[in-house]
Tab-separated table of C-alpha atoms in Angstrom:
chain	number	residue	atom	x	y	z
A	1	MET	CA	-24.315	29.156	4.505
A	2	PRO	CA	-22.533	26.493	2.460
A	3	ASN	CA	-23.702	22.974	2.964
A	4	HIS	CA	-20.795	21.157	1.417
A	5	THR	CA	-19.950	17.524	1.594
A	6	VAL	CA	-18.228	16.552	4.772
A	7	THR	CA	-18.212	13.486	6.594
A	8	ALA	CA	-17.426	11.621	9.710
A	9	PRO	CA	-16.428	8.122	10.687
A	10	ALA	CA	-18.946	5.689	12.024
A	11	PRO	CA	-19.608	6.527	15.664
A	12	VAL	CA	-17.780	4.315	18.118
A	13	THR	CA	-18.034	4.210	21.850
A	14	ALA	CA	-14.926	4.719	23.879
A	15	PRO	CA	-13.461	1.248	24.389
A	16	SER	CA	-12.458	-0.247	27.656
A	17	PRO	CA	-8.722	-0.939	28.189
A	18	ALA	CA	-9.278	-4.570	27.287
A	19	LEU	CA	-11.037	-3.711	24.053
A	20	SER	CA	-8.471	-1.040	23.174
A	21	LYS	CA	-5.891	-3.772	22.659
A	22	GLN	CA	-8.131	-5.321	20.022
A	23	ARG	CA	-8.574	-2.142	17.966
A	24	ASP	CA	-6.816	-2.004	14.627
A	25	ALA	CA	-4.458	0.970	14.712
A	26	PHE	CA	-4.656	1.278	10.931
A	27	PHE	CA	-8.329	2.207	10.926
A	28	ASP	CA	-7.986	4.625	13.835
A	29	ASN	CA	-5.083	6.297	12.021
A	30	ALA	CA	-7.138	6.450	8.815
A	31	LYS	CA	-10.105	8.035	10.574
A	32	TYR	CA	-7.879	10.615	12.254
A	33	ALA	CA	-6.169	11.525	8.973
A	34	ALA	CA	-9.527	11.813	7.236
A	35	ILE	CA	-11.051	14.062	9.899
A	36	VAL	CA	-8.046	16.363	9.627
A	37	LEU	CA	-8.690	16.604	5.883
A	38	VAL	CA	-12.337	17.421	6.583
A	39	ALA	CA	-11.330	20.314	8.834
A	40	VAL	CA	-8.669	21.544	6.413
A	41	GLY	CA	-11.150	21.439	3.555
A	42	HIS	CA	-13.590	23.583	5.496
A	43	ALA	CA	-10.798	25.973	6.427
A	44	TRP	CA	-9.738	26.366	2.794
A	45	GLU	CA	-13.245	26.996	1.513
A	46	PRO	CA	-13.273	30.802	1.990
A	47	LEU	CA	-9.878	31.055	0.255
A	48	ARG	CA	-10.854	29.329	-2.977
A	49	ASP	CA	-11.958	32.424	-4.889
A	50	GLY	CA	-8.537	34.021	-4.572
A	51	SER	CA	-6.424	31.026	-5.552
A	52	ARG	CA	-6.708	28.429	-8.271
A	53	THR	CA	-4.160	26.303	-6.403
A	54	VAL	CA	-6.270	26.260	-3.234
A	55	SER	CA	-9.345	25.469	-5.312
A	56	ALA	CA	-7.508	22.529	-6.904
A	57	LEU	CA	-6.371	21.213	-3.517
A	58	TYR	CA	-9.891	21.617	-2.195
A	59	MET	CA	-11.349	19.670	-5.130
A	60	LEU	CA	-8.723	16.950	-4.725
A	61	VAL	CA	-9.479	16.513	-1.019
A	62	TYR	CA	-13.227	16.382	-1.623
A	63	ALA	CA	-12.734	13.756	-4.314
A	64	PHE	CA	-11.653	11.123	-1.798
A	65	HIS	CA	-12.007	12.022	1.880
A	66	MET	CA	-15.778	11.527	1.940
A	67	PRO	CA	-15.659	8.230	0.021
A	68	ALA	CA	-12.905	7.029	2.372
A	69	PHE	CA	-15.072	7.685	5.417
A	70	ILE	CA	-18.063	5.950	3.890
A	71	VAL	CA	-16.079	2.908	2.766
A	72	ILE	CA	-14.710	2.517	6.303
A	73	SER	CA	-18.200	3.018	7.744
A	74	GLY	CA	-19.523	0.290	5.470
A	75	TYR	CA	-16.678	-2.021	6.417
A	76	PHE	CA	-17.543	-1.699	10.102
A	77	SER	CA	-21.238	-2.224	9.360
A	78	ARG	CA	-20.711	-5.739	7.978
A	79	SER	CA	-22.010	-7.382	11.143
A	80	PHE	CA	-25.137	-5.220	11.413
A	81	ASP	CA	-28.223	-7.437	11.331
A	82	GLY	CA	-30.661	-5.497	13.497
A	83	ARG	CA	-29.916	-7.070	16.857
A	84	PRO	CA	-31.329	-5.152	19.860
A	85	GLN	CA	-27.943	-3.838	20.939
A	86	GLN	CA	-27.199	-2.645	17.405
A	87	LEU	CA	-30.538	-0.876	17.124
A	88	ARG	CA	-29.866	0.770	20.468
A	89	ARG	CA	-26.529	2.051	19.134
A	90	LEU	CA	-28.301	3.444	16.085
A	91	VAL	CA	-30.446	5.561	18.378
A	92	THR	CA	-27.787	6.645	20.859
A	93	GLY	CA	-24.934	6.996	18.378
A	94	LEU	CA	-26.748	8.518	15.402
A	95	VAL	CA	-30.303	9.658	16.096
A	96	VAL	CA	-29.644	11.492	19.357
A	97	PRO	CA	-26.508	13.329	18.113
A	98	TYR	CA	-28.406	14.218	14.947
A	99	VAL	CA	-31.253	15.830	16.877
A	100	VAL	CA	-28.903	17.621	19.276
A	101	PHE	CA	-26.507	19.016	16.689
A	102	GLU	CA	-29.151	19.769	14.082
A	103	THR	CA	-30.794	21.969	16.698
A	104	ALA	CA	-27.484	23.421	17.903
A	105	TYR	CA	-26.270	24.318	14.411
A	106	THR	CA	-29.587	25.885	13.500
A	107	LEU	CA	-29.500	28.110	16.579
A	108	PHE	CA	-25.813	28.911	16.095
A	109	THR	CA	-26.114	29.802	12.420
A	110	ARG	CA	-29.086	32.033	13.092
A	111	TRP	CA	-26.417	34.228	14.640
A	112	THR	CA	-23.396	33.624	12.373
A	113	ASP	CA	-25.401	33.759	9.139
A	114	GLN	CA	-27.639	36.539	10.482
A	115	GLU	CA	-30.783	34.569	9.703
A	116	PRO	CA	-32.765	34.835	12.957
A	117	ASP	CA	-35.806	33.126	11.451
A	118	ARG	CA	-34.025	29.986	10.266
A	119	PRO	CA	-36.353	27.116	11.280
A	120	ILE	CA	-35.276	24.021	13.147
A	121	SER	CA	-36.075	21.163	10.785
A	122	LEU	CA	-35.138	17.608	11.623
A	123	LEU	CA	-36.094	16.547	8.089
A	124	ASP	CA	-33.696	18.906	6.306
A	125	PRO	CA	-30.162	18.269	7.656
A	126	LEU	CA	-28.115	21.418	8.142
A	127	TYR	CA	-24.412	21.714	7.423
A	128	LEU	CA	-22.544	18.731	8.963
A	129	THR	CA	-25.462	16.719	10.269
A	130	TRP	CA	-26.473	15.134	6.967
A	131	PHE	CA	-23.932	12.329	7.381
A	132	LEU	CA	-25.590	11.088	10.560
A	133	ALA	CA	-28.943	10.816	8.775
A	134	SER	CA	-27.357	9.056	5.794
A	135	LEU	CA	-25.380	6.615	7.921
A	136	PHE	CA	-28.565	5.743	9.809
A	137	LEU	CA	-30.297	4.803	6.549
A	138	TRP	CA	-27.264	3.018	5.100
A	139	ARG	CA	-26.786	0.922	8.198
A	140	LEU	CA	-30.440	-0.054	8.363
A	141	SER	CA	-30.159	-1.266	4.766
A	142	ALA	CA	-26.944	-3.246	5.354
A	143	PRO	CA	-28.645	-6.667	5.800
A	144	LEU	CA	-30.399	-6.214	2.459
A	145	TRP	CA	-27.212	-5.374	0.551
A	146	ARG	CA	-25.498	-8.446	1.949
A	147	ARG	CA	-28.249	-10.674	0.584
A	148	VAL	CA	-28.932	-9.370	-2.917
A	149	ARG	CA	-27.002	-10.527	-5.952
A	150	MET	CA	-24.473	-8.104	-7.463
A	151	PRO	CA	-24.924	-5.528	-4.682
A	152	LEU	CA	-22.309	-3.066	-5.924
A	153	PRO	CA	-23.603	-2.812	-9.515
A	154	LEU	CA	-27.118	-2.470	-8.122
A	155	ALA	CA	-26.028	0.319	-5.774
A	156	LEU	CA	-24.333	2.103	-8.680
A	157	VAL	CA	-27.552	1.926	-10.689
A	158	VAL	CA	-29.438	3.443	-7.735
A	159	ALA	CA	-26.887	6.272	-7.536
A	160	MET	CA	-27.065	6.878	-11.285
A	161	LEU	CA	-30.857	7.038	-11.225
A	162	ALA	CA	-30.743	9.497	-8.316
A	163	THR	CA	-28.789	12.005	-10.434
A	164	LEU	CA	-31.602	11.995	-12.992
A	165	SER	CA	-34.227	13.325	-10.596
A	166	PRO	CA	-34.129	16.847	-9.158
A	167	SER	CA	-37.408	16.113	-7.377
A	168	ILE	CA	-35.918	13.843	-4.724
A	169	GLY	CA	-35.716	16.873	-2.449
A	170	ASN	CA	-33.879	17.670	0.766
A	171	ASP	CA	-35.697	15.363	3.154
A	172	LEU	CA	-32.937	13.646	5.155
A	173	ASP	CA	-30.602	14.654	2.293
A	174	LEU	CA	-31.796	11.618	0.390
A	175	GLN	CA	-30.018	12.705	-2.791
A	176	ARG	CA	-26.637	12.399	-1.101
A	177	THR	CA	-27.666	9.227	0.672
A	178	LEU	CA	-28.416	7.577	-2.662
A	179	GLN	CA	-25.457	8.988	-4.582
A	180	PHE	CA	-22.930	7.952	-1.928
A	181	LEU	CA	-24.570	4.550	-1.430
A	182	PRO	CA	-22.092	2.611	-3.647
A	183	TYR	CA	-19.193	3.516	-1.355
A	184	PHE	CA	-21.021	2.157	1.674
A	185	VAL	CA	-21.976	-1.041	-0.160
A	186	LEU	CA	-18.374	-1.474	-1.279
A	187	GLY	CA	-17.284	-1.227	2.357
A	188	LEU	CA	-19.749	-3.987	3.239
A	189	LEU	CA	-18.087	-6.230	0.655
A	190	LEU	CA	-14.476	-5.606	1.661
A	191	ARG	CA	-12.397	-7.973	3.771
A	192	PRO	CA	-9.203	-7.413	5.786
A	193	GLU	CA	-7.083	-8.775	2.937
A	194	HIS	CA	-8.320	-6.016	0.639
A	195	PHE	CA	-6.931	-3.370	2.986
A	196	ARG	CA	-3.667	-5.301	3.244
A	197	MET	CA	-3.398	-5.207	-0.550
A	198	VAL	CA	-3.499	-1.404	-0.745
A	199	ARG	CA	-0.910	-1.119	2.025
A	200	ARG	CA	1.788	-2.932	0.058
A	201	ARG	CA	5.001	-1.075	-0.683
A	202	ALA	CA	4.327	-1.026	-4.424
A	203	VAL	CA	0.976	0.694	-3.886
A	204	ARG	CA	2.520	3.255	-1.526
A	205	ILE	CA	5.109	4.142	-4.153
A	206	ALA	CA	2.526	4.330	-6.930
A	207	ALA	CA	0.322	6.584	-4.790
A	208	VAL	CA	2.797	9.463	-5.105
A	209	PRO	CA	2.572	9.985	-8.880
A	210	VAL	CA	-1.163	9.246	-8.781
A	211	PHE	CA	-1.801	12.084	-6.327
A	212	VAL	CA	0.482	14.411	-8.296
A	213	ALA	CA	-1.417	13.611	-11.479
A	214	ALA	CA	-4.739	14.028	-9.674
A	215	PHE	CA	-3.705	17.505	-8.508
A	216	VAL	CA	-2.713	18.469	-12.056
A	217	VAL	CA	-6.099	17.280	-13.334
A	218	ALA	CA	-7.866	19.170	-10.539
A	219	TYR	CA	-5.913	22.337	-11.367
A	220	TRP	CA	-6.982	21.993	-15.002
A	221	ALA	CA	-10.589	21.249	-14.020
A	222	VAL	CA	-11.112	24.175	-11.609
A	223	PRO	CA	-12.351	26.642	-14.262
A	224	ARG	CA	-13.965	23.918	-16.369
A	225	MET	CA	-15.906	21.733	-13.936
A	226	ALA	CA	-18.246	22.366	-11.024
A	227	GLY	CA	-16.633	21.035	-7.865
A	228	ALA	CA	-20.130	20.366	-6.547
A	229	TRP	CA	-20.090	17.096	-8.481
A	230	PHE	CA	-17.982	15.704	-5.640
A	231	TYR	CA	-20.557	16.763	-3.026
A	232	HIS	CA	-23.109	14.346	-4.532
A	233	ARG	CA	-25.966	16.435	-3.168
A	234	ASP	CA	-27.505	17.651	-6.450
A	235	SER	CA	-28.969	16.126	-9.572
A	236	ALA	CA	-27.259	16.697	-12.910
A	237	GLU	CA	-29.966	19.165	-13.891
A	238	GLU	CA	-29.371	21.217	-10.736
A	239	LEU	CA	-25.673	21.376	-11.657
A	240	GLY	CA	-26.518	22.825	-15.047
A	241	ALA	CA	-25.778	19.650	-17.002
A	242	PRO	CA	-27.978	17.498	-19.261
A	243	GLN	CA	-29.998	14.946	-17.336
A	244	TRP	CA	-28.136	11.967	-18.838
A	245	TYR	CA	-24.802	13.468	-17.770
A	246	GLY	CA	-25.276	12.390	-14.172
A	247	ALA	CA	-25.638	8.745	-15.162
A	248	VAL	CA	-22.275	8.975	-16.931
A	249	MET	CA	-20.495	10.962	-14.243
A	250	THR	CA	-21.554	8.654	-11.404
A	251	PRO	CA	-19.435	5.607	-12.381
A	252	VAL	CA	-16.588	7.846	-13.582
A	253	LEU	CA	-16.407	9.720	-10.284
A	254	PHE	CA	-16.789	6.440	-8.401
A	255	ALA	CA	-13.768	4.950	-10.162
A	256	CYS	CA	-11.636	8.080	-9.725
A	257	SER	CA	-12.534	8.433	-6.053
A	258	LEU	CA	-11.755	4.783	-5.326
A	259	VAL	CA	-8.286	5.119	-6.864
A	260	LEU	CA	-7.611	8.103	-4.615
A	261	VAL	CA	-9.069	6.317	-1.584
A	262	ALA	CA	-6.706	3.408	-2.214
A	263	CYS	CA	-3.756	5.806	-2.479
A	264	PHE	CA	-4.820	7.592	0.698
A	265	LEU	CA	-5.114	4.318	2.627
A	266	ALA	CA	-1.763	3.192	1.246
A	267	TRP	CA	-0.125	6.079	3.091
A	268	VAL	CA	-1.900	5.419	6.405
A	269	PRO	CA	0.476	3.854	8.957
A	270	GLY	CA	-0.555	0.527	10.431
A	271	ARG	CA	1.344	0.902	13.700
A	272	ARG	CA	0.255	2.665	16.858
A	273	MET	CA	1.245	6.328	16.858
A	274	TRP	CA	0.600	9.428	18.953
A	275	CYS	CA	-2.550	10.103	16.916
A	276	THR	CA	-3.968	6.562	16.975
A	277	ALA	CA	-6.035	7.088	20.126
A	278	LEU	CA	-7.567	10.180	18.528
A	279	GLY	CA	-9.207	7.972	15.917
A	280	VAL	CA	-11.713	6.931	18.576
A	281	GLY	CA	-12.943	10.518	18.890
A	282	THR	CA	-13.301	11.574	15.277
A	283	LEU	CA	-17.078	11.916	15.610
A	284	TYR	CA	-16.475	14.602	18.216
A	285	GLY	CA	-14.022	16.420	15.977
A	286	TYR	CA	-16.442	16.205	13.090
A	287	LEU	CA	-19.497	17.505	14.922
A	288	LEU	CA	-17.690	20.240	16.859
A	289	HIS	CA	-15.242	21.748	14.372
A	290	GLY	CA	-18.102	23.220	12.351
A	291	PHE	CA	-18.750	25.736	15.127
A	292	VAL	CA	-15.169	26.973	14.764
A	293	ALA	CA	-15.455	27.124	10.975
A	294	GLN	CA	-18.664	29.150	11.212
A	295	SER	CA	-17.117	31.481	13.786
A	296	ALA	CA	-14.084	32.097	11.555
A	297	ASN	CA	-16.290	33.525	8.844
A	298	TYR	CA	-18.432	35.538	11.237
A	299	PHE	CA	-15.518	37.174	13.067
A	300	GLY	CA	-13.611	37.984	9.873
A	301	TRP	CA	-10.579	35.817	10.497
A	302	TYR	CA	-10.073	35.587	6.722
A	303	ASP	CA	-10.168	39.353	6.174
A	304	PRO	CA	-6.433	40.217	6.546
A	305	ALA	CA	-4.764	40.634	3.152
A	306	TRP	CA	-1.996	38.141	3.965
A	307	MET	CA	-4.605	35.379	4.131
A	308	GLN	CA	-4.816	35.553	0.329
A	309	GLN	CA	-1.057	35.112	0.013
A	310	PRO	CA	0.635	31.670	-0.229
A	311	LEU	CA	1.259	31.662	3.529
A	312	GLY	CA	-2.444	32.065	4.323
A	313	PRO	CA	-3.678	28.613	3.260
A	314	VAL	CA	-0.734	26.985	5.035
A	315	VAL	CA	-1.465	28.753	8.316
A	316	VAL	CA	-5.166	28.027	8.008
A	317	ALA	CA	-4.512	24.338	7.330
A	318	VAL	CA	-2.241	23.996	10.352
A	319	ALA	CA	-4.722	25.820	12.582
A	320	ALA	CA	-7.584	23.606	11.396
A	321	ALA	CA	-5.534	20.447	12.020
A	322	VAL	CA	-4.691	21.599	15.543
A	323	VAL	CA	-8.285	22.529	16.368
A	324	VAL	CA	-9.789	19.255	15.174
A	325	THR	CA	-7.045	17.296	16.938
A	326	VAL	CA	-7.913	18.956	20.230
A	327	LEU	CA	-11.595	18.225	19.668
A	328	CYS	CA	-10.816	14.496	19.295
A	329	THR	CA	-8.991	14.239	22.632
A	330	SER	CA	-10.270	12.304	25.625
A	331	PRO	CA	-11.079	15.367	27.820
A	332	VAL	CA	-13.464	16.637	25.141
A	333	ARG	CA	-14.986	13.200	24.735
A	334	ARG	CA	-15.534	12.837	28.469
A	335	ALA	CA	-17.128	16.276	28.700
A	336	LEU	CA	-19.547	15.788	25.799
A	337	ARG	CA	-20.228	12.063	25.804
A	338	PHE	CA	-23.672	12.719	27.287
A	339	VAL	CA	-24.812	14.273	23.972
A	340	VAL	CA	-22.576	12.513	21.411
A	341	GLU	CA	-22.638	8.981	22.837
A	342	PRO	CA	-25.337	8.890	25.524
A	343	GLU	CA	-26.161	5.552	27.138
A	344	MET	CA	-29.858	6.291	27.690
A	345	ARG	CA	-30.474	3.083	29.601
A	346	TRP	CA	-33.781	4.504	30.800
A	347	LEU	CA	-35.144	4.391	27.245
A	348	PHE	CA	-34.528	0.729	26.461
A	349	ARG	CA	-35.722	-2.534	27.889
A	350	ARG	CA	-33.001	-4.986	28.767
A	351	ASP	CA	-32.358	-7.618	26.151
A	352	ALA	CA	-33.761	-10.980	27.277
A	353	THR	CA	-30.600	-12.760	26.134
A	354	GLN	CA	-28.420	-10.448	28.192
A	355	GLU	CA	-30.666	-10.899	31.222
A	356	ALA	CA	-30.318	-14.682	30.880
A	357	ARG	CA	-26.546	-14.341	30.739
A	358	ASP	CA	-26.549	-12.164	33.852
A	359	ARG	CA	-28.664	-14.706	35.750
A	360	ALA	CA	-26.401	-17.542	34.641
A	361	ALA	CA	-23.339	-15.618	35.797
A	362	GLY	CA	-24.832	-15.331	39.284
A	363	PRO	CA	-24.139	-12.587	41.849
A	364	GLY	CA	-20.865	-10.721	41.641
């Protein structure tokens, strides 16, 4: 079963009506657009062998949708300093979903991949769950990155060194955690004005030829370059390249991905739209759409000959967008909140500060 790079936005709890007014529609729109690209990328994967165009589109999407998610996740981790409530959210919003869906995907893929003996391993993330493990580690490290000098160059050095060592192993997908680290650290350093800069009209106009050129480069690169470089899960040696090659590719890919991320964000609307509310539920779409993708392969939905024709990838992309949209809706969130965003009040002691506030507020 492929274990390709996918991602999800930082988990967020469903806001109250009062808090909803304070949400920035731009970021919810960006998260929704990115999760649609995640689903479309998975849907295109089985069609790559029959089409160089689909392979180029797939490579282009994977060059920026994961970095975009991680940059946004880093941006919303700027205030993380290890307070009790934040640590509680780490457990309920990342650890618990990781355990639940790591187990669920293992059991499910025993059937779809016909591997009945596949072990349940919480140390070796399966399929989509790696991002939850990585985000847990990134967020724990956030206070450190805000205090060191030159955090972004330092994070790039860490990522470059990671590509040199094939012995890092699969525990908690540490290779990907380290290689994607610079994007998270960049998000920690960004400010609202940086996002306003990429949303200027001039950037939106420039984004069009940039994406066209990026597609042309991807089309050229399909038979010449391993797309797995954009997954950031392997060392250079494991990708069949000289060991030093990874140290060179890391900053090059970082620069290219950031240009595409900026172009992607430039196209994201800043106003409230029909899809804005769905940005709250992208974690649900991310964790659940993988079951549909696995089922599609198992039940032979890609077998008809017309799927290899130009119409096939279009139909598949539309179907994937519809499915992931449904999975982000409020009925799905309400039904599955107990496993994706559980409160688990029984597990935690009340924060002394909060108790003092409650006493000061008095009854009622």
